[in-house]
Amino acid sequence: MTAAFTLNAVSHHFDGAAALREVSLSAAPGERVALLGPSGAGKSTLLALLDGRLRGWHGEAGVLGVPLSATHALPRELRTGAGFIFQEFALVDRLTVYQNVMNGRLARMRTWPSLWGRFGEQDHLKVAAALEDTGLSGLARRRADQLSGGQRQRVAIARCLAQEPRLVLADEPVSNLDPAHAERILGLITGAADKRGIGVVFSSHQPELARRFAGRVVGLRAGAVQFDKPSGQVTSDDIDALYHGAAPGAGLRVVS
Amino acid sequence: MGRGLVWIVLALAILWSAASAEMGLDKLPGAAPRLGEFLGRMMPPDLSVWREVLQGLAETLRIAILGTFFAVLLSAGLAVLAAETLVPAAVWRPVRGLLAMIRSIPLILVAMLMVGAVGLGPLPGILAITFHATGMLAKFYAEAIDNVAAAPVAALESAGASRTQQLRWAIWPQMAPVILRDTVFRFELNLRESLILGVVGAGGIGLYVQTYVRSFQYDKAATVTMAIVVLVLASEAVNSALHKRFS
Ligand SMILES: Nc1ncnc2c1ncn2[C@@H]1O[C@H](COP(=O)(O)OP(=O)(O)OP(=O)(O)O)[C@@H](O)[C@H]1O
Ligand SMILES: [Mg+2]
């Protein structure tokens, strides 16, 4: 089976500042990987790369058996492979929960009917299933801007599931939630992924949750992989070193 | 020192304006009674011209509606070229400059030029409104485009939605209410501004103001004036009601 993703010596710079340095990583299909690391470590950059949205990087990268290009976006039909759960949810506020989830399926429809809101039976079924899985069935007709943060997060997850991805990418999916909610959401994401037999890569600032919900934890610091271990073997020293240890080019920067 | 200078300049400007015989300021003392006499001649308004007044109002309304319609079409195209988020600065900067220039030309001046170009009647009025309104509307539309939140659009793109699908299901839902509000607002302005177009021969109720005043039929001019006031008040009421709904 092809790997969920493989990165070979991938580097990326934003205006000359390194965001990723020679990152080599890979994950087996169905594997759950957590990305840990201080702010600015490169977690979001890495996830955007895996989603095929980053341009101008160097190295070799492939996701779900498809090589990524540093200069060109993936063709439309291949973009459904990786489903992305955005940190700020990225919902269309004025649309209903139902339509927001339906938006995850647009790539699978013929363009013309989809523009008039005529969606196929299969699409309605998948949306209903995604709403069911995320406990949103009762809120389907509610507008997205009339939801709580936790509910919005679940809409974002439902949209991702409706896309029928073969790999779920989530950028700090629980950073805006209270601890109990955070656990439930991570349980929801990983549970839904397990049910579909697909892998999850998520970033987090909560080492405990990362260890609990991922099989493997990757520590990023200043754009480089500092450790890469099965969750059970991550020690508190690893965590301490990740957040407090000295690293080249890291540390607080002067805000001008 | 700076403040003293401002006062001196102000005083000089007023003296300079008044110190010319052509301003006719010597007639000022006699103006008040004459104004009174004039107003007296407007009373009572001659309501027998209601047919002409209604016709004039209908024509003004038509000019405003068609002018707005064409301005919307033009603005939709120009807005894309004026949107910072869609085209390079080398395109949107000159386009915005052009729109600012269009806005800066007073409508009545545009109307006079249009009358010169296509002759008397409602057509130059429609063209003038179209031209003038596009300067504002295209800018508003461009701002509506620029204010669209990027994240939901990126989310749909990441999910594989086509460009038109992104437009329909992420961009349009964010823009539609703004566009609607701006268009209604501009229509109200168009209606008000087109009331005077007839004075320069560009159609609508203004023609009757012109005709009646020139021929000293002040009682009829009074009727027209009243009709205009009613129309403006009515459009203001409609607009404020709509504003409440869209805010
Ligand atoms: N669009 C951008 N333009 C310029 N620099 C960027 C951009 N995005 C990220 N960076 C920089 O790249 C580095 C990595 O950023 P990234 O967002 O990947 O970090 P992160 O690990 O996700 O941090 P956080 O935990 O705060 O979300 C940072 O130094 C950041 O300032
Ligand atoms: Mg981040």
Coordinates of C-alpha atoms and ligand atoms in Angstrom, one line a residue:
Chain A
M1 CA 0.0 0.0 0.0
T2 CA 1.2 3.5 -0.7
A3 CA 2.1 5.7 2.3
A4 CA -0.3 8.3 3.5
F5 CA 2.5 10.8 2.8
T6 CA 6.2 11.0 2.3
L7 CA 8.4 14.0 2.7
N8 CA 12.0 13.9 1.6
A9 CA 14.3 16.8 2.7
V10 CA 11.5 19.4 2.4
S11 CA 12.4 23.0 3.1
H12 CA 10.4 26.1 2.8
H13 CA 11.2 29.8 3.3
F14 CA 8.9 32.8 3.7
D15 CA 10.7 35.8 2.4
G16 CA 14.0 34.3 3.3
A17 CA 13.0 33.1 6.8
A18 CA 13.0 29.3 7.1
A19 CA 9.7 27.8 8.1
L20 CA 10.7 24.2 7.3
R21 CA 14.2 22.8 7.3
E22 CA 15.0 19.6 5.6
V23 CA 12.0 17.8 6.9
S24 CA 11.9 14.1 6.1
L25 CA 8.8 12.3 7.4
S26 CA 6.4 9.6 6.3
A27 CA 3.3 7.9 7.6
A28 CA 1.6 4.7 6.9
P29 CA -2.0 4.6 5.7
G30 CA -4.4 4.9 8.7
E31 CA -1.7 6.2 11.0
R32 CA -2.5 9.0 13.4
V33 CA 0.3 11.6 13.7
A34 CA 0.4 14.6 16.0
L35 CA 2.5 17.6 15.3
L36 CA 3.8 19.4 18.4
G37 CA 6.0 22.4 18.6
P38 CA 6.1 26.0 19.8
S39 CA 4.5 28.8 17.9
G40 CA 6.2 29.4 14.6
A41 CA 7.7 25.9 14.5
G42 CA 6.2 25.3 11.1
K43 CA 3.2 23.1 11.9
S44 CA 0.7 25.0 9.9
T45 CA 3.2 25.3 7.0
L46 CA 3.7 21.5 7.0
L47 CA 0.0 20.8 7.0
A48 CA -0.6 23.3 4.2
L49 CA 2.1 21.6 2.2
L50 CA 0.4 18.2 2.8
D51 CA -2.9 19.7 1.6
G52 CA -1.2 20.8 -1.6
R53 CA -1.7 24.5 -0.9
L54 CA 1.9 25.6 -0.4
R55 CA 4.0 26.9 -3.3
G56 CA 7.7 27.5 -3.6
W57 CA 9.1 24.8 -1.4
H58 CA 12.1 22.6 -2.1
G59 CA 12.5 18.8 -1.8
E60 CA 10.3 15.9 -2.6
A61 CA 6.8 15.4 -1.3
G62 CA 4.0 13.0 -2.1
V63 CA 0.5 12.5 -0.5
L64 CA -1.6 9.4 -1.0
G65 CA 0.7 8.3 -3.8
V66 CA 0.5 11.5 -5.7
P67 CA 3.6 13.6 -6.0
L68 CA 3.1 17.3 -5.0
S69 CA 4.4 20.1 -7.1
A70 CA 6.1 23.2 -5.7
T71 CA 4.8 25.3 -8.5
H72 CA 1.4 24.0 -9.5
A73 CA -1.8 23.2 -7.5
L74 CA -3.0 19.7 -7.7
P75 CA -5.7 19.0 -10.3
R76 CA -9.1 19.4 -8.9
E77 CA -10.1 15.8 -8.7
L78 CA -7.0 14.9 -6.7
R79 CA -7.6 17.6 -4.1
T80 CA -10.4 15.5 -2.5
G81 CA -7.8 13.1 -1.3
A82 CA -6.6 15.1 1.7
G83 CA -9.4 16.7 3.7
F84 CA -8.4 19.8 5.8
I85 CA -10.0 21.0 9.0
F86 CA -9.1 24.7 9.3
Q87 CA -8.1 26.3 12.6
E88 CA -10.6 29.1 12.2
F89 CA -13.2 26.8 10.7
A90 CA -13.3 28.7 7.4
L91 CA -17.1 28.4 7.2
V92 CA -19.3 30.5 5.0
D93 CA -21.2 32.5 7.7
R94 CA -24.3 33.3 5.8
L95 CA -24.9 29.7 4.6
T96 CA -26.7 27.0 6.6
V97 CA -24.9 24.2 8.3
Y98 CA -26.3 21.9 5.7
Q99 CA -24.9 23.9 2.8
N100 CA -21.5 24.4 4.4
V101 CA -21.2 20.6 4.8
M102 CA -22.5 20.2 1.2
N103 CA -19.7 22.5 0.1
G104 CA -17.3 19.7 1.0
R105 CA -18.7 17.6 -1.9
L106 CA -18.6 20.2 -4.7
A107 CA -15.6 18.5 -6.3
R108 CA -17.6 15.3 -6.8
M109 CA -20.5 17.0 -8.6
R110 CA -21.1 18.3 -12.1
T111 CA -20.5 22.0 -12.0
W112 CA -23.7 23.3 -13.7
P113 CA -26.3 21.7 -11.5
S114 CA -24.2 22.4 -8.4
L115 CA -24.4 26.1 -9.2
W116 CA -28.2 26.0 -9.0
G117 CA -28.1 24.1 -5.7
R118 CA -29.3 20.8 -7.4
F119 CA -27.3 18.2 -5.6
G120 CA -27.4 14.4 -6.2
E121 CA -29.0 11.9 -4.0
Q122 CA -25.7 10.5 -3.1
D123 CA -24.5 13.9 -2.0
H124 CA -27.5 14.4 0.3
L125 CA -26.9 11.0 1.8
K126 CA -23.3 11.7 2.5
V127 CA -24.1 15.1 4.0
A128 CA -26.7 13.5 6.2
A129 CA -24.2 10.9 7.4
A130 CA -21.6 13.5 8.1
L131 CA -24.1 15.6 10.1
E132 CA -25.1 12.4 12.0
D133 CA -21.5 11.5 12.8
T134 CA -20.8 15.0 14.2
G135 CA -24.1 15.3 16.1
L136 CA -25.3 18.2 14.0
S137 CA -28.5 16.7 12.5
G138 CA -30.7 19.0 14.6
L139 CA -28.8 22.1 13.5
A140 CA -28.8 21.5 9.8
R141 CA -31.0 24.5 8.9
R142 CA -29.2 26.9 11.3
R143 CA -27.0 29.6 9.7
A144 CA -23.3 29.0 10.4
D145 CA -22.9 32.4 12.1
Q146 CA -25.5 31.4 14.7
L147 CA -23.4 28.6 16.2
S148 CA -21.0 28.3 19.1
G149 CA -17.3 27.8 18.5
G150 CA -17.6 24.1 19.3
Q151 CA -20.5 23.7 17.0
R152 CA -18.7 25.5 14.2
Q153 CA -15.7 23.2 14.7
R154 CA -18.1 20.3 14.2
V155 CA -19.4 21.8 11.0
A156 CA -15.9 22.1 9.8
I157 CA -15.3 18.4 10.6
A158 CA -18.5 17.4 8.9
R159 CA -17.6 19.3 5.8
C160 CA -14.3 17.4 5.8
L161 CA -16.0 14.1 6.2
A162 CA -18.5 14.8 3.5
Q163 CA -15.6 15.3 1.2
E164 CA -14.8 11.5 1.7
P165 CA -11.0 12.2 2.1
R166 CA -8.5 9.4 2.4
L167 CA -6.4 11.4 4.8
V168 CA -7.5 14.0 7.4
L169 CA -5.4 17.0 8.1
A170 CA -6.3 19.3 11.0
D171 CA -4.6 22.4 12.1
E172 CA -5.0 22.9 15.8
P173 CA -8.5 21.5 15.7
V174 CA -9.1 22.0 19.5
S175 CA -7.2 25.2 20.3
N176 CA -10.4 27.3 20.8
L177 CA -12.3 24.8 22.9
D178 CA -12.6 24.0 26.6
P179 CA -10.8 20.9 27.8
A180 CA -13.8 18.6 27.8
H181 CA -14.9 19.8 24.4
A182 CA -11.3 19.4 23.1
E183 CA -11.3 15.7 24.1
R184 CA -14.7 15.1 22.5
I185 CA -13.7 16.8 19.2
L186 CA -10.4 14.9 18.9
G187 CA -12.3 11.7 19.8
L188 CA -14.7 12.6 17.0
I189 CA -12.1 13.3 14.4
T190 CA -10.0 10.2 15.2
G191 CA -13.1 8.0 15.6
A192 CA -14.5 9.1 12.3
A193 CA -11.2 8.5 10.7
D194 CA -10.9 5.0 12.2
K195 CA -14.4 4.1 11.0
R196 CA -13.2 5.0 7.5
G197 CA -9.8 3.4 7.9
I198 CA -8.0 6.6 7.1
G199 CA -5.1 8.5 8.7
V200 CA -5.1 11.7 10.6
V201 CA -2.4 14.3 10.9
F202 CA -3.2 17.1 13.4
S203 CA -1.2 19.8 15.1
S204 CA -1.7 20.8 18.7
H205 CA -0.3 22.8 21.6
Q206 CA -1.5 20.2 24.1
P207 CA 1.1 17.4 24.5
E208 CA -1.2 15.3 26.7
L209 CA -4.0 15.2 24.1
A210 CA -1.5 14.7 21.3
R211 CA -0.1 11.6 23.1
R212 CA -3.5 10.3 23.9
F213 CA -5.1 10.6 20.5
A214 CA -2.1 10.0 18.2
G215 CA -0.1 6.8 17.7
R216 CA 2.9 8.9 16.9
V217 CA 4.1 12.3 17.9
V218 CA 6.4 14.5 15.8
G219 CA 8.1 17.4 17.6
L220 CA 8.9 20.3 15.3
R221 CA 11.1 23.2 16.3
A222 CA 12.2 26.1 14.2
G223 CA 11.1 24.2 11.1
A224 CA 13.1 21.0 11.8
V225 CA 12.0 17.7 13.2
Q226 CA 13.3 17.4 16.8
F227 CA 11.9 14.1 17.6
D228 CA 9.6 11.5 16.0
K229 CA 8.4 8.8 18.3
P230 CA 5.5 6.5 19.1
S231 CA 3.3 8.3 21.6
G232 CA 4.1 5.9 24.4
Q233 CA 7.8 6.7 24.2
V234 CA 7.5 10.5 24.3
T235 CA 8.9 11.6 27.7
S236 CA 8.3 14.9 29.5
D237 CA 12.0 15.7 28.8
D238 CA 11.2 15.5 25.1
I239 CA 8.3 17.9 25.6
D240 CA 10.4 20.2 27.9
A241 CA 13.2 20.4 25.4
L242 CA 10.7 21.0 22.6
Y243 CA 9.2 24.1 24.2
H244 CA 12.0 25.4 26.4
G245 CA 15.3 24.1 25.0
A246 CA 17.6 26.3 22.9
A247 CA 17.3 25.9 19.2
P248 CA 19.0 27.7 16.4
G249 CA 17.0 30.7 15.0
A250 CA 14.2 30.1 17.5
G251 CA 13.2 32.0 20.6
L252 CA 11.3 35.2 20.9
R253 CA 11.6 37.7 18.1
V254 CA 11.3 41.4 18.6
V255 CA 8.0 42.6 17.4
S256 CA 8.4 45.9 15.7
Chain B
M1 CA 0.5 82.5 14.4
G2 CA -1.0 79.9 12.1
R3 CA -4.5 80.6 13.5
G4 CA -4.2 84.3 12.9
L5 CA -3.2 83.7 9.4
V6 CA -6.2 81.6 8.7
W7 CA -8.5 84.4 9.9
I8 CA -6.7 87.0 7.8
V9 CA -7.0 84.8 4.6
L10 CA -10.7 84.2 5.4
A11 CA -11.4 87.9 5.7
L12 CA -9.5 88.7 2.5
A13 CA -11.4 86.1 0.6
I14 CA -14.7 87.5 1.7
L15 CA -13.7 91.1 0.9
W16 CA -12.3 90.0 -2.5
S17 CA -15.6 88.3 -3.3
A18 CA -17.8 91.3 -2.3
A19 CA -15.6 94.0 -3.7
S20 CA -16.8 93.4 -7.3
A21 CA -19.7 95.4 -8.7
E22 CA -20.7 92.4 -10.7
M23 CA -21.9 90.6 -7.6
G24 CA -24.7 93.0 -7.4
L25 CA -24.5 93.3 -3.6
D26 CA -25.9 96.9 -3.9
K27 CA -29.2 95.3 -4.7
L28 CA -29.2 93.2 -1.5
P29 CA -31.3 95.6 0.5
G30 CA -34.1 95.5 -2.0
A31 CA -33.9 91.7 -2.5
A32 CA -35.9 90.7 0.5
P33 CA -39.2 92.4 -0.5
R34 CA -38.7 91.1 -4.1
L35 CA -38.2 87.5 -2.8
G36 CA -41.4 88.0 -0.8
E37 CA -43.3 89.2 -3.8
F38 CA -41.9 86.2 -5.8
L39 CA -43.1 83.7 -3.3
G40 CA -46.5 85.5 -3.3
R41 CA -46.7 84.9 -7.0
M42 CA -46.2 81.1 -6.4
M43 CA -49.3 81.1 -4.3
P44 CA -51.6 79.4 -4.7
P45 CA -49.9 76.6 -6.6
D46 CA -51.7 75.8 -9.9
L47 CA -52.6 72.2 -9.5
S48 CA -54.1 72.0 -13.0
V49 CA -50.7 70.9 -14.4
W50 CA -50.8 67.6 -12.4
R51 CA -50.8 65.6 -15.7
E52 CA -47.5 67.1 -16.9
V53 CA -46.1 66.8 -13.4
L54 CA -46.9 63.1 -13.2
Q55 CA -45.5 62.6 -16.7
G56 CA -42.3 64.3 -15.7
L57 CA -42.0 62.3 -12.6
A58 CA -42.5 59.1 -14.5
E59 CA -39.8 60.0 -16.9
T60 CA -37.4 60.9 -14.1
L61 CA -38.2 57.5 -12.5
R62 CA -37.5 55.7 -15.8
I63 CA -34.2 57.6 -16.3
A64 CA -33.2 56.6 -12.8
I65 CA -34.1 53.0 -13.2
L66 CA -32.4 52.6 -16.6
G67 CA -29.4 54.6 -15.5
T68 CA -29.0 52.4 -12.5
F69 CA -29.5 49.3 -14.5
F70 CA -26.8 50.1 -17.0
A71 CA -24.5 51.4 -14.2
V72 CA -24.9 48.0 -12.4
L73 CA -23.9 46.2 -15.6
L74 CA -20.9 48.4 -16.2
S75 CA -19.9 48.3 -12.5
A76 CA -19.9 44.6 -12.4
G77 CA -17.3 44.4 -15.1
L78 CA -15.2 47.4 -13.8
A79 CA -15.4 46.2 -10.2
V80 CA -13.4 43.1 -11.1
L81 CA -10.7 45.3 -12.7
A82 CA -10.7 47.5 -9.6
A83 CA -10.5 44.7 -7.0
E84 CA -7.2 44.6 -5.2
T85 CA -7.6 40.9 -4.5
L86 CA -8.3 39.9 -8.1
V87 CA -5.9 41.8 -10.4
P88 CA -2.4 43.2 -10.1
A89 CA -1.8 46.8 -8.8
A90 CA -0.9 47.8 -12.4
V91 CA -4.6 47.2 -13.3
W92 CA -6.6 48.1 -10.2
R93 CA -4.8 51.4 -9.5
P94 CA -5.4 53.0 -12.8
V95 CA -9.0 51.7 -12.9
R96 CA -9.7 53.1 -9.4
G97 CA -8.1 56.4 -10.5
L98 CA -10.4 56.5 -13.5
L99 CA -13.4 55.8 -11.3
A100 CA -12.4 58.6 -8.9
M101 CA -12.1 60.9 -11.9
I102 CA -15.6 59.9 -13.1
R103 CA -17.0 60.5 -9.6
S104 CA -15.5 64.0 -9.5
I105 CA -17.3 65.3 -12.5
P106 CA -20.7 66.7 -11.4
L107 CA -23.7 65.0 -12.9
I108 CA -25.1 68.2 -14.3
L109 CA -21.9 68.8 -16.3
V110 CA -21.9 65.2 -17.6
A111 CA -25.6 65.7 -18.6
M112 CA -24.8 68.9 -20.6
L113 CA -22.0 67.1 -22.4
M114 CA -24.3 64.2 -23.2
V115 CA -27.0 66.6 -24.5
G116 CA -24.3 68.0 -26.8
A117 CA -23.4 64.5 -27.9
V118 CA -26.8 62.8 -28.5
G119 CA -29.3 65.7 -28.4
L120 CA -32.2 66.6 -26.1
G121 CA -34.4 64.1 -24.3
P122 CA -34.2 61.3 -21.7
L123 CA -31.4 59.4 -23.5
P124 CA -28.6 61.9 -22.5
G125 CA -30.0 61.7 -19.0
I126 CA -29.8 58.0 -18.9
L127 CA -26.3 58.1 -20.2
A128 CA -25.2 60.7 -17.8
I129 CA -26.7 58.8 -14.8
T130 CA -25.0 55.6 -16.0
F131 CA -21.6 57.3 -16.4
H132 CA -21.8 59.2 -13.1
A133 CA -23.2 56.3 -11.0
T134 CA -20.7 53.8 -12.3
G135 CA -17.9 55.9 -10.7
M136 CA -19.3 55.2 -7.3
L137 CA -20.9 51.8 -7.8
A138 CA -17.9 50.1 -9.4
K139 CA -15.8 51.2 -6.4
F140 CA -18.4 49.9 -3.9
Y141 CA -18.6 46.6 -5.7
A142 CA -14.8 46.3 -5.8
E143 CA -14.7 46.9 -2.1
A144 CA -17.4 44.2 -1.6
I145 CA -15.1 41.8 -3.6
D146 CA -12.1 42.8 -1.5
N147 CA -13.9 42.3 1.7
V148 CA -14.7 38.7 1.0
A149 CA -13.1 36.5 3.7
A150 CA -10.4 34.4 2.0
A151 CA -10.5 31.4 4.4
P152 CA -13.8 29.9 3.3
V153 CA -12.8 30.3 -0.3
A154 CA -9.5 28.5 0.4
A155 CA -11.4 25.8 2.2
L156 CA -13.5 25.1 -0.9
E157 CA -10.5 25.2 -3.1
S158 CA -8.7 22.7 -0.9
A159 CA -11.8 20.5 -1.1
G160 CA -11.5 20.5 -4.9
A161 CA -14.3 22.9 -5.8
S162 CA -14.0 24.6 -9.2
R163 CA -13.5 28.3 -9.5
T164 CA -17.1 28.9 -10.5
Q165 CA -18.3 26.7 -7.6
Q166 CA -16.1 28.7 -5.2
L167 CA -17.7 31.9 -6.6
R168 CA -21.2 30.5 -6.2
W169 CA -20.9 28.9 -2.8
A170 CA -18.2 30.9 -0.9
I171 CA -17.8 34.3 -2.5
W172 CA -21.3 35.2 -3.7
P173 CA -23.0 34.5 -0.3
Q174 CA -20.6 36.9 1.3
M175 CA -21.0 39.6 -1.3
A176 CA -24.7 39.5 -2.2
P177 CA -26.1 41.5 0.7
V178 CA -23.5 44.2 0.4
I179 CA -24.1 44.5 -3.3
L180 CA -27.8 44.7 -2.9
R181 CA -27.5 47.4 -0.2
D182 CA -25.1 49.5 -2.3
T183 CA -27.3 49.2 -5.4
V184 CA -30.4 50.4 -3.6
F185 CA -28.5 53.3 -2.1
R186 CA -27.1 54.3 -5.5
F187 CA -30.6 54.1 -7.0
E188 CA -31.9 56.5 -4.4
L189 CA -29.1 58.9 -5.3
N190 CA -29.8 58.5 -9.0
L191 CA -33.5 59.3 -8.5
R192 CA -32.7 62.5 -6.5
E193 CA -30.0 63.6 -8.9
S194 CA -32.0 63.0 -12.0
L195 CA -34.7 65.4 -10.8
I196 CA -32.7 68.3 -12.1
L197 CA -31.5 66.8 -15.4
G198 CA -34.4 68.3 -17.3
V199 CA -33.0 71.8 -16.6
V200 CA -30.2 71.1 -19.1
G201 CA -32.6 69.3 -21.5
A202 CA -31.7 65.8 -20.4
G203 CA -35.2 64.6 -19.7
G204 CA -37.5 64.3 -16.7
I205 CA -39.4 66.6 -14.4
G206 CA -36.6 69.2 -14.4
L207 CA -37.8 70.4 -17.8
Y208 CA -41.0 71.7 -16.3
V209 CA -39.2 73.6 -13.6
Q210 CA -37.2 75.2 -16.3
T211 CA -40.2 75.9 -18.6
Y212 CA -42.5 77.4 -15.9
V213 CA -39.8 79.6 -14.3
R214 CA -38.7 81.0 -17.6
S215 CA -42.3 81.8 -18.6
F216 CA -43.0 83.4 -15.2
Q217 CA -45.7 80.8 -14.4
Y218 CA -44.6 80.6 -10.8
D219 CA -47.8 79.0 -9.6
K220 CA -47.2 76.0 -11.8
A221 CA -43.5 75.9 -10.8
A222 CA -44.7 75.7 -7.2
T223 CA -46.7 72.5 -8.0
V224 CA -43.7 70.9 -9.6
T225 CA -41.5 71.9 -6.6
M226 CA -44.0 70.3 -4.2
A227 CA -44.1 67.1 -6.3
I228 CA -40.3 66.9 -6.2
V229 CA -40.3 67.4 -2.4
V230 CA -42.8 64.6 -2.0
L231 CA -40.8 62.2 -4.2
V232 CA -37.6 62.9 -2.3
L233 CA -39.2 62.4 1.0
A234 CA -40.8 59.1 -0.2
S235 CA -37.6 57.8 -1.5
E236 CA -35.9 58.7 1.7
A237 CA -38.5 56.8 3.7
V238 CA -38.1 53.7 1.5
N239 CA -34.3 53.9 1.8
S240 CA -34.2 54.1 5.5
A241 CA -36.7 51.2 5.8
L242 CA -34.4 49.1 3.6
H243 CA -31.3 50.2 5.5
K244 CA -32.8 48.8 8.7
R245 CA -33.4 45.5 7.0
F246 CA -29.9 45.1 5.6
S247 CA -27.8 46.3 8.6
Ligands
LIG1 N1 2.1 33.6 5.0 C1 3.3 33.8 5.7 N2 4.1 34.8 5.3 C2 5.3 34.9 5.9 N3 5.7 34.2 6.9 C3 4.9 33.2 7.3 C4 3.7 32.9 6.7 N4 3.1 31.9 7.3 C5 4.0 31.5 8.3 N5 5.1 32.2 8.3 C6 6.2 32.1 9.2 O1 6.7 30.7 9.1 C7 7.0 30.2 10.3 C8 6.2 29.0 10.6 O2 4.9 29.3 10.7 P1 3.7 28.3 11.0 O3 2.4 29.0 10.9 O4 3.9 27.1 10.2 O5 4.0 28.0 12.5 P2 3.1 27.1 13.5 O6 3.9 26.0 14.0 O7 1.8 26.7 12.9 O8 2.8 28.1 14.7 P3 1.5 28.3 15.6 O9 1.6 27.2 16.6 O10 1.6 29.6 16.2 O11 0.3 28.1 14.7 C9 6.8 31.3 11.3 O12 8.1 31.9 11.6 C10 5.9 32.3 10.6 O13 6.1 33.6 11.0
MG2 MG -0.3 27.2 13.1

